[in-house]
Each structure stands twice: as structure tokens, then as C-alpha cells.
Amino acid sequence: MLNKEETHVDEYKRVEKALRESERDLIRAQSIANIGSWRFDLNSGMVITSDQTRKIYGILENDVTIRRVQTIPLPEYRELLDAELKNLIESGHPYNIEFKIRRPSDNAIRYIHSIAEYDSEQNIVFGILHDITEQKLAEQQRWESENRFRSFVENANDIVYAITPDGVFSYISPNWLDYLGQSPENAIGTRFDLYVHPDDISLCHEFLERVLDTGKKQSGVEYRVRHSDGTWRWHISNGAPLRDNSGAITGYIGIARDVTDQKKMEEALRENEAMLQAALENSHMGVAIASAPDIKLRYINDTALRIRGKSKMNIAGELYNQEYFKNWQIYHTDGHPFEYDEVPLVRAIVHGETCSKEFIIKRDSGEDRIVWANAAPIYGNNGKIVAGIVVFLDVTETRRLNE
């Protein structure tokens, strides 16, 4: 008989120990997951809470009334919480709600998610609540980051686009409409080469393949894109691979800039340079341009070379320094030699002067030529001298006739 009683006692102790361990495990699990449980007894108006619930709500007392609990959520949620609880009790409507509280223990604002069910037999509501503050803050940061990126893309001056590995648009920013007069929605899902000039398609394919093959950013491909009005616009694109979470390349993202106006300006500049070059090369006056501050010759036309008695091969690109100056053999009209600092081009570059002089150049052949020259500095956008120009005319025959 005694042995049976001892056996029952031992069994009771084991069960009691297991229950305590189970309770400790439950408490630990709630703490780790930041989840608490609660039970609202509608008969007594008391709320029985787990330790983790009181910690989440910032409640220090053990005995909690429903009125005490109702003071903790922010006021703007009170009506919603009451309505959800009423719907649960009266009609069995699921109680699943998110709201914010001001925790009385430290006055912190916390985000809460609570789920509950109603036991009509006992007239008790049983629920759990989860502190989801970190999750909500992370979602808010992600949303803000995505919103900033979306705002950047939608307001950028350039077109942002994404292409699948087989060349199909998967995304196009809204300003596609501004630059090409077409709805981006209509272009998404179509191949990019439908919009590219036939002569530029192979170049674009090579660029896309280079990005996908190397897995690295590429830049500087220029191509023409068809506008809805039938004209062709010049674009320049940079591109980089798109990757999934595993790092595998899933496509291509690019940024395209319309450079049509720049291209037109460059073409106009080339035409102007060609006309200026033709004018200079066919001028009866010699022209020479030297950079500052090194006074290195950057340009000299054929007339200037003929006056000097030199060829471009042995004169252009040389420094107009004092050693080189001696080879020019420049003299005043009275026969005494020029000092280096008296040379018009030197005066223009070194001193910023605009000056005119008449002098004699002695050619290597020994022949003297009388030259009239006018030199001036050339200024850059920063107001500093970047070069100097001298224009000179062989007046030898005129002076001899006058004599």
C-alpha cells in the first residue's frame, strides 16, 4: 500500500515539474518572440496577462482591469478597438488588429498586433499581442527608401529603364513620354530594338551582351531612338546588371540621356571650325596661336609659314621660348635686334597686352622680310589668359614701293 502511495507522489512530482518546465518554456518563448498572452473576463472585468504582455504594455502591476488596459493605446485607436471587440463578442467577427500604444513605463510609442477569440461558455476573451515596432520601423524605412528612389526616377532628367536578358523592356520611367512622345506602359513588354535605329541595333546588342557577360557596369553607348513624330533622337546610355538575392544576373538596368541638342551643337561647332580653318588657310595674312603660359605654338597657317620661310614640320608645336626666339632673328626696322620681351606674341601672353609692331624677320636664307604684326591675349571663362594670337602681314613689297 505504501509503495503505491509513494509511486503516486512521485508521479505527481514529475507532472508538477513538467508543468513548471513547460510554463518556463512558454514564458521564455513569449520573451524571445516578443509575444504576450491576455485573457479578459467579462464577468469580473479583470484582465489576466502574461509577464511578456505586461512588459510590452509597460504595466508594472499584476492585477489589471480593462479600464487600465484601455488607457494605453493611443486615443485615435480607442473607437476601433472597442468596435472590434464588440464585433468579436456579438457576432464572432475575427479580432485581428494593429494599433499603437504609448507605453507608460517609458512613454515610448510601440506598434502592436493583437489577435483574439471569444469563449461564449465562459464569457472570456482570450488573445495574444505581438510587439511589431521593429518590423514597422523597418517597413517604414524601406518604404521611405523606395519612395525616395521612385521620386528620383520619376523626376530625373534621364530615362531609367530595365531590360530582360533577351532584350525586352520590364520597366521604363515616366519621362519616356516627355522625351519620345510615347507612353512607357505601351513600351513595357516589347523589345528595345523596335525603337532603335536599324544602323545602331547591333551596337546596342553588343553593349547589352557586354554588361551581361562581364557582370560589370558599362558606359557610353550612343544610338538613335525613334520619336513618336518619326524623327530620330540621339541617346547615350550607361548600364549595369540586375541581380537577384542569390547574385544571379536577371537583367539589365540602364540610364539614357537625350544628347540630340548636344550632337547638333557639336556638328555646328565642327562646321564652324571647318569654315574658320578654311578662312585661315586661305587668308593672305599669317596667323599663329600659342598656348599660355608655356607659349607653345598650337596653330600656324600656311601664309605665316611662307612669311617665316619654314614648314609646319619644323615649326609647329615648338616652344616660343628664349632659345627658340633666337632662331627667328627678329629686328627693329632700324636694324637692332628685338629683346625677347618685346615680341608681340610674348607681350600678349605674358603681360596681357594687345599690341601692334612693325619689324624685320631674317629668313634662314638670309633674306629680310618686313612684317606688320598685331597680337592679343585669349581669355578663358575663368578670366585667365589661356592663349595668345598674332596676325601678321608681309609688307615688304609695299615698303619698298614707298621708298
XYZ file of N, CA and C in Angstrom, residues 133-328:
588
model
N 7.018 46.688 -33.421
C 7.614 48.013 -33.639
C 8.798 47.943 -34.599
N 9.734 47.023 -34.345
C 10.926 46.941 -35.193
C 10.539 46.616 -36.631
N 9.583 45.712 -36.791
C 9.115 45.366 -38.134
C 8.509 46.574 -38.832
N 7.676 47.326 -38.100
C 7.026 48.506 -38.677
C 8.050 49.580 -39.038
N 9.025 49.776 -38.165
C 10.054 50.783 -38.460
C 10.878 50.373 -39.669
N 11.165 49.067 -39.764
C 11.910 48.582 -40.935
C 11.088 48.779 -42.209
N 9.773 48.486 -42.119
C 8.900 48.693 -43.274
C 8.841 50.162 -43.654
N 8.786 51.011 -42.628
C 8.733 52.455 -42.899
C 10.014 52.934 -43.559
N 11.175 52.447 -43.078
C 12.447 52.828 -43.689
C 12.535 52.322 -45.122
N 12.053 51.073 -45.336
C 12.068 50.523 -46.688
C 11.149 51.327 -47.598
N 9.977 51.679 -47.067
C 9.045 52.471 -47.865
C 9.643 53.827 -48.202
N 10.279 54.466 -47.215
C 10.884 55.774 -47.459
C 11.996 55.662 -48.493
N 12.799 54.587 -48.376
C 13.884 54.381 -49.339
C 13.318 54.154 -50.737
N 12.280 53.303 -50.828
C 11.660 53.049 -52.132
C 11.000 54.300 -52.683
N 10.400 55.080 -51.789
C 9.738 56.310 -52.229
C 10.749 57.332 -52.741
N 11.904 57.408 -52.043
C 12.963 58.320 -52.494
C 13.472 57.887 -53.860
N 13.684 56.573 -54.016
C 14.177 56.070 -55.303
C 13.151 56.318 -56.404
N 11.867 56.062 -56.076
C 10.801 56.271 -57.063
C 10.733 57.748 -57.447
N 10.849 58.607 -56.425
C 10.803 60.047 -56.688
C 11.978 60.467 -57.557
N 13.158 59.906 -57.261
C 14.350 60.211 -58.057
C 14.154 59.789 -59.501
N 13.655 58.558 -59.683
C 13.474 58.022 -61.038
C 12.442 58.828 -61.804
N 11.316 59.119 -61.133
C 10.214 59.786 -61.831
C 10.497 61.248 -62.121
N 11.440 61.842 -61.374
C 11.737 63.259 -61.578
C 13.104 63.492 -62.201
N 13.793 62.416 -62.533
C 15.123 62.551 -63.141
C 15.005 63.100 -64.555
N 16.040 63.780 -64.990
C 16.079 64.289 -66.362
C 16.360 63.171 -67.356
N 16.930 62.067 -66.865
C 17.273 60.951 -67.734
C 16.189 59.875 -67.676
N 16.179 59.017 -68.686
C 15.258 57.883 -68.722
C 15.912 56.703 -68.012
N 15.220 56.143 -67.045
C 15.681 54.942 -66.356
C 14.860 53.766 -66.893
N 15.537 52.691 -67.237
C 14.825 51.556 -67.821
C 15.488 50.243 -67.403
N 14.724 49.167 -67.478
C 15.247 47.828 -67.198
C 14.889 46.923 -68.365
N 15.828 46.035 -68.707
C 15.659 45.138 -69.839
C 15.986 43.712 -69.392
N 15.188 42.758 -69.841
C 15.467 41.350 -69.565
C 16.647 40.892 -70.420
N 17.256 39.745 -70.090
C 18.410 39.282 -70.879
C 18.109 39.101 -72.364
N 16.832 38.855 -72.725
C 16.506 38.705 -74.145
C 16.053 40.011 -74.790
N 16.273 41.154 -74.090
C 16.072 42.456 -74.723
C 14.680 43.029 -74.633
N 13.874 42.591 -73.656
C 12.514 43.090 -73.505
C 12.457 44.082 -72.338
N 11.776 45.219 -72.566
C 11.629 46.208 -71.501
C 10.763 45.639 -70.372
N 11.289 45.690 -69.139
C 10.494 45.296 -67.966
C 10.133 46.512 -67.114
N 10.802 47.624 -67.358
C 10.461 48.881 -66.665
C 10.966 50.048 -67.498
N 10.191 51.124 -67.521
C 10.595 52.379 -68.164
C 10.049 53.518 -67.310
N 10.880 54.487 -66.985
C 10.442 55.606 -66.156
C 9.474 56.507 -66.929
N 8.642 57.261 -66.195
C 7.590 58.067 -66.840
C 8.079 59.079 -67.864
N 9.329 59.593 -67.704
C 9.770 60.641 -68.631
C 10.092 60.119 -70.033
N 9.899 58.816 -70.262
C 9.931 58.269 -71.630
C 8.947 59.037 -72.511
N 7.789 59.371 -71.915
C 6.761 60.123 -72.642
C 7.272 61.512 -73.019
N 7.980 62.173 -72.090
C 8.480 63.529 -72.344
C 9.501 63.546 -73.476
N 10.371 62.525 -73.510
C 11.471 62.544 -74.465
C 11.122 61.908 -75.803
N 10.211 60.941 -75.794
C 9.931 60.212 -77.032
C 8.469 60.284 -77.450
N 7.630 60.976 -76.660
C 6.240 61.162 -77.036
C 5.430 59.886 -77.038
N 5.881 58.876 -76.303
C 5.189 57.595 -76.252
C 4.921 57.203 -74.808
N 3.846 56.478 -74.577
C 3.519 56.014 -73.234
C 4.472 54.892 -72.838
N 5.119 54.995 -71.663
C 6.019 53.905 -71.240
C 5.264 52.594 -71.034
N 3.986 52.677 -70.631
C 3.200 51.455 -70.421
C 3.070 50.649 -71.707
N 2.978 51.351 -72.838
C 2.854 50.649 -74.118
C 4.171 50.002 -74.549
N 5.278 50.555 -74.071
C 6.586 50.026 -74.470
C 7.026 48.859 -73.593
N 6.567 48.827 -72.333
C 6.943 47.735 -71.437
C 6.387 46.421 -71.980
N 7.267 45.410 -72.038
C 6.872 44.120 -72.598
C 7.236 43.967 -74.061
N 7.779 45.040 -74.665
C 8.220 44.971 -76.065
C 9.740 44.984 -76.124
N 10.295 44.587 -77.255
C 11.751 44.550 -77.416
C 12.293 45.962 -77.647
N 13.468 46.233 -77.070
C 14.041 47.572 -77.185
C 14.433 47.904 -78.613
N 14.801 46.880 -79.418
C 15.283 47.193 -80.770
C 14.175 47.655 -81.706
N 12.910 47.607 -81.246
C 11.818 48.174 -82.039
C 11.912 49.696 -82.119
N 12.641 50.294 -81.176
C 12.710 51.756 -81.082
C 14.065 52.307 -81.526
N 15.026 51.413 -81.775
C 16.394 51.834 -82.100
C 16.594 51.877 -83.612
N 17.375 52.840 -84.061
C 17.680 52.972 -85.497
C 18.329 51.675 -85.993
N 17.916 51.204 -87.179
C 18.455 49.933 -87.695
C 19.975 49.872 -87.716
N 20.623 50.994 -88.015
C 22.085 51.002 -88.082
C 22.733 50.893 -86.708
N 21.965 51.104 -85.623
C 22.535 51.110 -84.273
C 22.142 49.881 -83.453
N 21.294 49.013 -84.008
C 20.798 47.867 -83.233
C 21.931 46.929 -82.819
N 22.818 46.592 -83.746
C 23.913 45.664 -83.425
C 24.818 46.246 -82.344
N 25.051 47.552 -82.393
C 25.872 48.215 -81.378
C 25.224 48.091 -79.998
N 23.903 48.273 -79.941
C 23.185 48.174 -78.663
C 23.186 46.747 -78.137
N 23.037 45.767 -79.048
C 23.084 44.368 -78.633
C 24.456 44.014 -78.060
N 25.497 44.500 -78.700
C 26.852 44.248 -78.207
C 27.054 44.857 -76.822
N 26.501 46.044 -76.632
C 26.626 46.722 -75.329
C 25.898 45.922 -74.250
N 24.666 45.481 -74.542
C 23.890 44.697 -73.587
C 24.602 43.391 -73.255
N 25.117 42.712 -74.264
C 25.819 41.448 -74.043
C 27.079 41.655 -73.203
N 27.750 42.783 -73.406
C 28.961 43.060 -72.638
C 28.642 43.232 -71.154
N 27.527 43.907 -70.859
C 27.106 44.073 -69.461
C 26.780 42.721 -68.843
N 26.007 41.899 -69.573
C 25.570 40.606 -69.037
C 26.736 39.626 -68.936
N 27.669 39.680 -69.894
C 28.799 38.741 -69.888
C 29.823 39.078 -68.807
N 30.106 40.369 -68.649
C 31.128 40.775 -67.663
C 30.555 40.935 -66.267
N 29.242 41.191 -66.194
C 28.632 41.436 -64.886
C 29.076 42.748 -64.278
N 29.576 43.648 -65.131
C 30.087 44.934 -64.650
C 29.394 46.089 -65.365
N 29.442 47.241 -64.726
C 28.859 48.451 -65.302
C 29.610 48.830 -66.575
N 28.849 49.250 -67.577
C 29.415 49.736 -68.831
C 28.825 51.116 -69.117
N 29.533 51.914 -69.888
C 29.037 53.272 -70.145
C 29.399 53.735 -71.546
N 28.600 54.709 -71.999
C 28.980 55.458 -73.181
C 28.506 54.950 -74.522
N 27.481 54.101 -74.591
C 26.995 53.680 -75.897
C 26.050 54.748 -76.446
N 26.277 55.156 -77.686
C 25.449 56.179 -78.332
C 24.644 55.543 -79.458
N 23.378 55.906 -79.551
C 22.491 55.316 -80.539
C 21.320 56.254 -80.787
N 20.552 55.967 -81.818
C 19.395 56.791 -82.153
C 18.101 56.056 -81.804
N 17.146 56.816 -81.252
C 15.857 56.258 -80.849
C 14.758 57.012 -81.589
N 13.739 56.264 -82.042
C 12.663 56.879 -82.815
C 11.659 57.589 -81.912
N 11.412 58.865 -82.207
C 10.377 59.633 -81.526
C 9.032 59.322 -82.169
N 7.953 59.554 -81.434
C 6.623 59.264 -81.982
C 6.305 60.100 -83.212
N 7.010 61.240 -83.374
C 6.766 62.081 -84.553
C 7.571 61.625 -85.769
N 8.301 60.517 -85.621
C 9.048 59.964 -86.740
C 10.491 60.400 -86.818
N 10.892 61.369 -86.019
C 12.284 61.831 -86.020
C 13.135 60.902 -85.159
N 14.441 61.024 -85.345
C 15.380 60.211 -84.561
C 16.091 61.087 -83.550
N 16.129 60.623 -82.303
C 16.801 61.348 -81.228
C 18.056 60.573 -80.824
N 19.140 61.311 -80.576
C 20.378 60.682 -80.120
C 20.315 60.479 -78.611
N 20.632 59.256 -78.170
C 20.714 58.935 -76.746
C 22.090 58.358 -76.439
N 22.525 58.558 -75.190
C 23.728 57.899 -74.684
C 23.343 57.179 -73.400
N 23.782 55.926 -73.253
C 23.352 55.104 -72.121
C 24.523 54.560 -71.325
N 24.306 54.466 -70.006
C 25.141 53.678 -69.112
C 24.302 52.496 -68.656
N 24.926 51.358 -68.380
C 24.159 50.187 -67.970
C 24.890 49.351 -66.946
N 24.114 48.624 -66.146
C 24.671 47.741 -65.127
C 23.770 46.522 -64.996
N 24.323 45.391 -64.534
C 23.497 44.183 -64.405
C 22.542 44.275 -63.217
N 21.360 43.674 -63.378
C 20.423 43.493 -62.273
C 20.605 42.084 -61.733
N 20.617 41.954 -60.390
C 20.848 40.650 -59.772
C 19.725 40.307 -58.804
N 19.479 39.006 -58.628
C 18.512 38.583 -57.628
C 19.225 38.377 -56.295
N 18.509 37.858 -55.295
C 19.088 37.704 -53.955
C 20.272 36.749 -53.927
N 20.314 35.832 -54.876
C 21.432 34.878 -54.910
C 22.632 35.423 -55.670
N 22.487 36.611 -56.273
C 23.581 37.205 -57.033
C 23.545 36.900 -58.512
N 22.587 36.083 -58.940
C 22.486 35.750 -60.364
C 21.954 36.946 -61.153
N 22.499 37.155 -62.346
C 22.077 38.265 -63.198
C 20.722 37.945 -63.815
N 19.773 38.828 -63.609
C 18.414 38.621 -64.117
C 18.035 39.629 -65.194
N 18.893 40.567 -65.461
C 18.566 41.579 -66.461
C 19.565 42.716 -66.442
N 19.111 43.827 -66.926
C 19.988 44.988 -67.163
C 19.210 46.235 -66.788
N 19.864 47.151 -66.076
C 19.251 48.450 -65.792
C 20.103 49.523 -66.440
N 19.446 50.459 -67.096
C 20.177 51.493 -67.817
C 19.641 52.880 -67.541
N 20.492 53.859 -67.772
C 20.114 55.270 -67.676
C 20.477 55.919 -69.007
N 19.460 56.442 -69.680
C 19.665 57.025 -71.011
C 19.452 58.535 -70.961
N 20.317 59.243 -71.623
C 20.221 60.711 -71.697
C 20.074 61.138 -73.154
N 19.153 62.054 -73.384
C 18.962 62.602 -74.723
C 20.063 63.621 -74.993
N 20.904 63.334 -75.997
C 22.031 64.225 -76.320
C 21.866 64.794 -77.724
N 20.621 64.826 -78.208
C 20.374 65.324 -79.565
C 20.853 66.758 -79.731
N 20.478 67.625 -78.791
C 20.885 69.031 -78.893
C 22.398 69.161 -78.820
N 23.024 68.354 -77.959
C 24.484 68.369 -77.866
C 25.113 67.930 -79.183
N 24.534 66.901 -79.799
C 25.034 66.434 -81.088
C 24.926 67.523 -82.154
N 23.794 68.235 -82.146
C 23.604 69.322 -83.108
C 24.627 70.433 -82.873
N 24.862 70.737 -81.596
C 25.852 71.770 -81.280
C 27.247 71.339 -81.708
N 27.572 70.056 -81.471
C 28.883 69.556 -81.883
C 29.031 69.621 -83.400
N 27.966 69.272 -84.114
C 28.009 69.330 -85.569
C 28.168 70.769 -86.061
N 27.417 71.672 -85.411
C 27.536 73.084 -85.778
C 28.937 73.602 -85.479
N 29.507 73.148 -84.352
C 30.857 73.566 -83.988
C 31.867 73.049 -85.008
N 31.698 71.792 -85.424
C 32.608 71.247 -86.438
C 32.505 72.029 -87.741
N 31.279 72.385 -88.108
C 31.104 73.169 -89.331
C 31.761 74.537 -89.196
N 31.575 75.176 -88.035
C 32.193 76.487 -87.804
C 33.708 76.384 -87.815
N 34.222 75.306 -87.192
C 35.673 75.120 -87.175
C 36.209 74.900 -88.590
N 35.437 74.142 -89.387
C 35.858 73.895 -90.771
C 35.877 75.193 -91.571
N 34.842 76.033 -91.376
C 34.800 77.317 -92.088
C 35.923 78.242 -91.629
N 36.163 78.247 -90.292
C 37.252 79.085 -89.770
C 38.593 78.591 -90.288
N 38.758 77.256 -90.309
C 40.005 76.683 -90.816
C 40.216 77.079 -92.280
N 39.146 77.002 -93.054
C 39.255 77.369 -94.477
C 39.600 78.846 -94.627
N 38.979 79.681 -93.791
C 39.254 81.115 -93.862
C 40.702 81.419 -93.496
N 41.191 80.751 -92.447
C 42.563 80.988 -92.007
C 43.572 80.486 -93.033
N 43.292 79.291 -93.583
C 44.244 78.706 -94.524
C 44.295 79.472 -95.836
N 43.213 80.171 -96.161
C 43.179 80.914 -97.426
C 43.379 82.412 -97.234
N 43.706 82.793 -96.003
C 43.926 84.214 -95.717
C 45.284 84.667 -96.274
N 45.350 85.930 -96.698
C 46.631 86.483 -97.169
C 47.461 86.973 -95.996
N 46.925 86.837 -94.779
C 47.651 87.242 -93.576
C 48.096 86.005 -92.808
N 49.235 86.086 -92.187
C 49.735 84.989 -91.366
C 49.047 84.990 -90.006
N 48.739 83.810 -89.496
C 48.099 83.672 -88.186
C 48.832 82.594 -87.400
N 49.145 82.908 -86.150
C 49.766 81.927 -85.256
C 49.096 82.030 -83.886
N 48.870 80.885 -83.255
C 48.258 80.827 -81.921
C 49.166 80.007 -81.030
N 49.429 80.528 -79.829
C 50.271 79.821 -78.864
C 49.540 79.734 -77.531
N 49.763 78.626 -76.823
C 49.099 78.417 -75.533
C 49.813 79.197 -74.436
N 49.100 79.392 -73.342
C 49.674 80.057 -72.181
C 49.711 79.050 -71.025
N 50.687 79.152 -70.143
C 51.763 80.162 -70.121
C 53.035 79.718 -70.836
N 53.026 78.487 -71.439
C 54.283 77.971 -71.997
C 54.633 78.564 -73.356
N 53.704 79.339 -73.963
C 53.917 79.959 -75.278
C 54.312 78.909 -76.308
N 53.611 77.784 -76.282
C 53.846 76.719 -77.258
C 52.900 76.894 -78.433
N 53.451 76.871 -79.640
C 52.642 77.080 -80.833
C 51.633 75.949 -81.011
N 50.348 76.323 -81.132
C 49.269 75.354 -81.328
C 48.735 75.391 -82.757
N 48.895 76.512 -83.414
C 48.404 76.612 -84.782
C 49.211 77.667 -85.519
N 49.476 77.383 -86.780
C 50.119 78.379 -87.645
C 49.681 78.087 -89.077
N 49.219 79.092 -89.787
C 48.703 78.831 -91.136
C 49.833 78.897 -92.180
N 49.467 78.505 -93.391
C 50.480 78.408 -94.455
C 51.077 79.767 -94.807
N 50.259 80.822 -94.756
C 50.766 82.160 -95.074
C 51.851 82.561 -94.088
N 51.624 82.261 -92.794
C 52.633 82.573 -91.774
C 53.919 81.802 -92.035
N 53.787 80.559 -92.441
C 54.971 79.743 -92.723
C 55.752 80.310 -93.905
N 55.003 80.755 -94.926
C 55.691 81.325 -96.102
C 56.436 82.598 -95.716
N 55.805 83.427 -94.854
C 56.465 84.667 -94.422
C 57.734 84.336 -93.652
N 57.640 83.317 -92.805
C 58.798 82.945 -91.981
C 59.837 82.175 -92.791
N 59.367 81.498 -93.855
C 60.309 80.695 -94.632
C 60.544 79.345 -93.992
N 59.528 78.785 -93.307
C 59.639 77.497 -92.628
C 58.511 76.574 -93.087
N 58.569 75.308 -92.663
C 57.477 74.363 -92.913
C 56.833 74.009 -91.579
N 55.594 73.454 -91.643
C 54.906 73.069 -90.405
C 55.676 72.003 -89.636
N 56.363 71.165 -90.348
C 57.065 70.067 -89.713
C 58.157 70.563 -88.769
N 58.814 71.680 -89.130
C 59.915 72.114 -88.287
C 59.599 73.364 -87.478
N 58.302 73.707 -87.382
C 57.986 74.886 -86.578
C 56.825 74.666 -85.618
N 55.721 74.006 -86.061
C 54.533 73.864 -85.219
C 54.839 72.969 -84.027
N 54.314 73.337 -82.881
C 54.494 72.556 -81.668
C 55.748 72.905 -80.907
N 56.591 73.818 -81.421
C 57.802 74.190 -80.712
C 57.511 75.283 -79.688
N 58.335 75.329 -78.672
C 58.185 76.360 -77.652
C 58.741 77.680 -78.144
N 57.950 78.719 -77.924
C 58.407 80.053 -78.295
C 59.175 80.613 -77.101
N 60.205 79.881 -76.657
C 60.991 80.363 -75.517
C 62.189 81.168 -76.028
N 63.034 81.540 -75.108
C 64.125 82.441 -75.496
C 65.108 81.776 -76.453
N 65.346 80.458 -76.263
C 66.263 79.780 -77.177
C 65.667 79.731 -78.583
N 64.357 79.386 -78.629
C 63.698 79.310 -79.918
C 63.580 80.693 -80.556
N 63.391 81.696 -79.710
C 63.255 83.069 -80.193
C 64.477 83.499 -81.003
N 65.659 83.030 -80.621
C 66.883 83.426 -81.328
C 66.845 82.968 -82.786
N 66.188 81.827 -83.035
C 66.135 81.308 -84.399
C 65.268 82.153 -85.326
N 64.386 82.953 -84.707
C 63.508 83.770 -85.537
C 64.250 84.990 -86.109
